[in-house]
Short mmCIF file of C-alpha atoms in Angstrom, two decimals:
data_model
loop_
_atom_site.label_atom_id
_atom_site.label_comp_id
_atom_site.label_asym_id
_atom_site.label_seq_id
_atom_site.Cartn_x
_atom_site.Cartn_y
_atom_site.Cartn_z
CA UNK Z 845 -2.11 -3.22 -29.64
CA UNK Z 846 -4.81 -5.59 -28.38
CA UNK Z 847 -2.17 -8.20 -27.54
CA UNK Z 848 -0.31 -5.67 -25.40
CA UNK Z 849 -3.51 -4.93 -23.43
CA UNK Z 850 -4.13 -8.64 -22.95
CA UNK Z 851 -0.54 -9.10 -21.75
CA UNK Z 852 -0.94 -6.31 -19.19
CA UNK Z 853 -4.22 -7.77 -17.94
CA UNK Z 854 -2.61 -11.21 -17.61
CA UNK Z 855 0.20 -9.66 -15.53
CA UNK Z 856 -2.39 -8.01 -13.26
CA UNK Z 857 -4.26 -11.30 -12.81
CA UNK Z 858 -1.07 -13.17 -11.94
CA UNK Z 859 -0.10 -10.45 -9.49
CA UNK Z 860 -3.51 -10.62 -7.77
CA UNK Z 861 -3.13 -14.39 -7.47
CA UNK Z 862 0.30 -14.01 -5.84
CA UNK Z 863 -1.10 -11.41 -3.45
CA UNK Z 864 -4.04 -13.60 -2.45
CA UNK Z 865 -1.69 -16.58 -1.99
CA UNK Z 866 0.42 -14.48 0.38
CA UNK Z 867 -2.61 -13.31 2.33
CA UNK Z 868 -4.27 -16.71 2.81
CA UNK Z 869 -1.10 -18.76 3.14
CA UNK Z 870 0.47 -19.71 6.46
CA UNK Z 871 3.38 -17.33 5.79
CA UNK Z 872 1.20 -14.27 6.29
CA UNK Z 873 0.75 -15.04 9.97
CA UNK Z 874 4.52 -15.44 10.41
CA UNK Z 875 6.92 -12.70 11.48
CA UNK Z 876 7.99 -10.61 8.52
CA UNK Z 877 4.60 -10.83 6.82
CA UNK Z 878 4.33 -7.08 6.33
CA UNK Z 879 7.80 -6.92 4.79
CA UNK Z 880 6.77 -9.68 2.35
CA UNK Z 881 3.66 -7.71 1.44
CA UNK Z 882 5.74 -4.57 0.83
CA UNK Z 883 8.27 -6.51 -1.29
CA UNK Z 884 5.45 -7.86 -3.44
CA UNK Z 885 3.93 -4.41 -3.70
CA UNK Z 886 7.22 -2.83 -4.73
CA UNK Z 887 7.55 -5.34 -7.58
CA UNK Z 888 4.43 -3.87 -9.18
CA UNK Z 889 4.69 -0.23 -8.10
CA UNK Z 890 8.36 0.68 -7.76
CA UNK Z 891 8.86 3.36 -5.14
CA UNK Z 892 11.78 4.81 -3.22
CA UNK Z 893 10.21 3.54 -0.01
CA UNK Z 894 7.08 1.84 1.29
CA UNK Z 895 5.72 1.83 4.83
CA UNK Z 896 2.96 0.08 6.74
CA UNK Z 897 1.54 1.80 9.82
CA UNK Z 898 -0.77 -0.23 12.08
CA UNK Z 899 -3.25 1.20 14.52
CA UNK Z 900 -2.40 0.65 18.18
CA UNK Z 901 -5.88 0.74 19.78
CA UNK Z 902 -4.47 1.33 23.26
CA UNK Z 903 -2.49 4.48 22.43
CA UNK Z 904 -4.68 5.59 19.47
CA UNK Z 905 -1.51 6.06 17.44
CA UNK Z 906 -0.25 4.64 14.18
CA UNK Z 907 2.88 2.55 14.79
CA UNK Z 908 5.42 2.01 12.02
CA UNK Z 909 5.20 -1.75 11.41
CA UNK Z 910 7.15 -2.43 8.22
CA UNK Z 911 9.54 -0.63 5.88
CA UNK Z 912 10.37 -1.61 2.32
CA UNK Z 913 12.59 -0.14 -0.34
CA UNK Z 914 15.77 1.84 0.16
CA UNK Z 915 14.87 3.31 3.54
CA UNK Z 916 16.98 2.48 6.58
CA UNK Z 917 14.27 3.43 9.07
CA UNK Z 918 13.60 0.84 11.76
CA UNK Z 919 10.11 -0.25 12.71
CA UNK Z 920 8.39 0.19 16.05
CA UNK Z 921 10.22 3.38 17.02
CA UNK Z 922 8.02 5.82 15.22
CA UNK Z 923 4.36 6.56 15.76
CA UNK Z 924 1.88 9.18 14.60
CA UNK Z 925 -1.20 10.45 16.48
CA UNK Z 926 -4.50 9.84 14.71
CA UNK Z 927 -5.69 12.84 12.77
CA UNK Z 928 -2.29 14.58 12.89
CA UNK Z 929 -0.13 15.34 9.87
CA UNK Z 930 -0.60 13.85 6.46
CA UNK Z 931 -0.21 10.25 7.74
CA UNK Z 932 -2.62 10.56 10.65
CA UNK Z 933 -5.25 12.36 8.59
CA UNK Z 934 -4.96 10.05 5.54
CA UNK Z 935 -5.63 7.08 7.85
CA UNK Z 936 -9.10 8.45 8.64
CA UNK Z 937 -10.06 9.11 5.00
CA UNK Z 938 -11.69 6.80 2.48
CA UNK Z 939 -9.57 5.86 -0.49
CA UNK Z 940 -6.16 6.94 -1.70
CA UNK Z 941 -4.64 10.29 -0.78
CA UNK Z 942 -1.98 11.60 -3.17
CA UNK Z 943 0.51 14.34 -2.39
CA UNK Z 944 2.27 15.51 -5.52
CA UNK Z 945 5.64 17.15 -5.56
CA UNK Z 946 4.96 19.11 -8.73
CA UNK Z 947 7.81 20.89 -10.38
CA UNK Z 948 10.56 18.59 -9.15
CA UNK Z 949 10.98 16.83 -12.48
CA UNK Z 950 8.39 17.21 -15.21
CA UNK Z 951 9.84 14.30 -17.21
CA UNK Z 952 9.64 11.79 -14.39
CA UNK Z 953 6.60 11.69 -12.10
CA UNK Z 954 8.14 9.15 -9.73
CA UNK Z 955 8.10 11.59 -6.86
CA UNK Z 956 4.56 11.42 -5.56
CA UNK Z 957 3.43 10.26 -2.14
CA UNK Z 958 0.47 7.84 -2.05
CA UNK Z 959 -1.33 6.91 1.17
CA UNK Z 960 -4.02 4.22 1.41
CA UNK Z 961 -5.84 3.08 4.55
CA UNK Z 962 -6.57 -0.64 4.86
CA UNK Z 963 -10.02 -1.28 6.28
CA UNK Z 964 -11.27 -4.37 8.11
CA UNK Z 965 -14.72 -5.44 9.22
CA UNK Z 966 -15.18 -4.93 12.97
CA UNK Z 967 -18.54 -5.18 14.73
CA UNK Z 968 -20.32 -4.85 11.39
CA UNK Z 969 -18.44 -1.70 10.38
CA UNK Z 970 -15.55 -1.11 7.99
CA UNK Z 971 -12.89 0.60 10.08
CA UNK Z 972 -9.32 1.60 9.20
CA UNK Z 973 -6.72 -0.66 10.81
CA UNK Z 974 -3.53 0.08 8.86
CA UNK Z 975 -2.07 2.57 6.40
CA UNK Z 976 0.12 1.95 3.38
CA UNK Z 977 2.43 4.78 2.34
CA UNK Z 978 4.39 4.75 -0.92
CA UNK Z 979 7.00 7.47 -1.33
CA UNK Z 980 8.54 8.32 -4.69
CA UNK Z 981 6.15 6.30 -6.80
CA UNK Z 982 5.08 6.87 -10.41
CA UNK Z 983 1.47 7.43 -11.45
CA UNK Z 984 1.43 4.07 -13.31
CA UNK Z 985 2.55 0.63 -12.15
CA UNK Z 986 4.84 -1.70 -14.08
CA UNK Z 987 1.67 -3.44 -15.25
CA UNK Z 988 0.43 -0.22 -16.83
CA UNK Z 989 -2.30 0.31 -14.23
CA UNK Z 990 -3.03 3.67 -12.62
CA UNK Z 991 -1.32 3.64 -9.20
CA UNK Z 992 -4.41 4.94 -7.40
CA UNK Z 993 -6.59 2.17 -8.88
CA UNK Z 994 -3.88 -0.38 -8.08
CA UNK Z 995 -3.74 0.70 -4.42
CA UNK Z 996 -7.54 0.64 -4.07
CA UNK Z 997 -7.60 -2.87 -5.52
CA UNK Z 998 -4.79 -3.89 -3.17
CA UNK Z 999 -6.71 -2.56 -0.15
CA UNK Z 1000 -9.78 -4.54 -1.23
CA UNK Z 1001 -7.74 -7.73 -1.26
CA UNK Z 1002 -5.68 -7.15 1.89
CA UNK Z 1003 -8.30 -5.54 4.15
CA UNK Z 1004 -10.51 -8.58 4.75
CA UNK Z 1005 -7.49 -10.57 6.02
CA UNK Z 1006 -6.46 -8.06 8.67
CA UNK Z 1007 -7.33 -8.83 12.23
#
């Protein structure tokens, strides 16, 4: 049993290293960086779809920036006003927001919606700059970690690198 826990922890450490390498490497400033981040995320927390919304400070709206998973939605054509709907309101909250679709399938919990704002340091304050949305995700990652804890850890790693 102890070896299994150690194996899971080793997987988490390797995953964090890969995530940090992506964030600090030259590839993260290249086009397609958000799609790479979503692909890496979906390796650990399989979901039907993953989305990144970035704040457009001029329009005060969240613009769809990247899509991962099985979705065919295109980026840049969809935006959400701040504070409106579950996406706009989750952006302004601290931490992960989970919407559960209880009763759909009691044997498989891979139907929840997780939303996590990414925060960056601006003028001495931590402010939300992007939102990660996972649709159809299970409550535990492939590494055995609670999905909420995983997303909070992810935000702590990604946030400082956002401009």
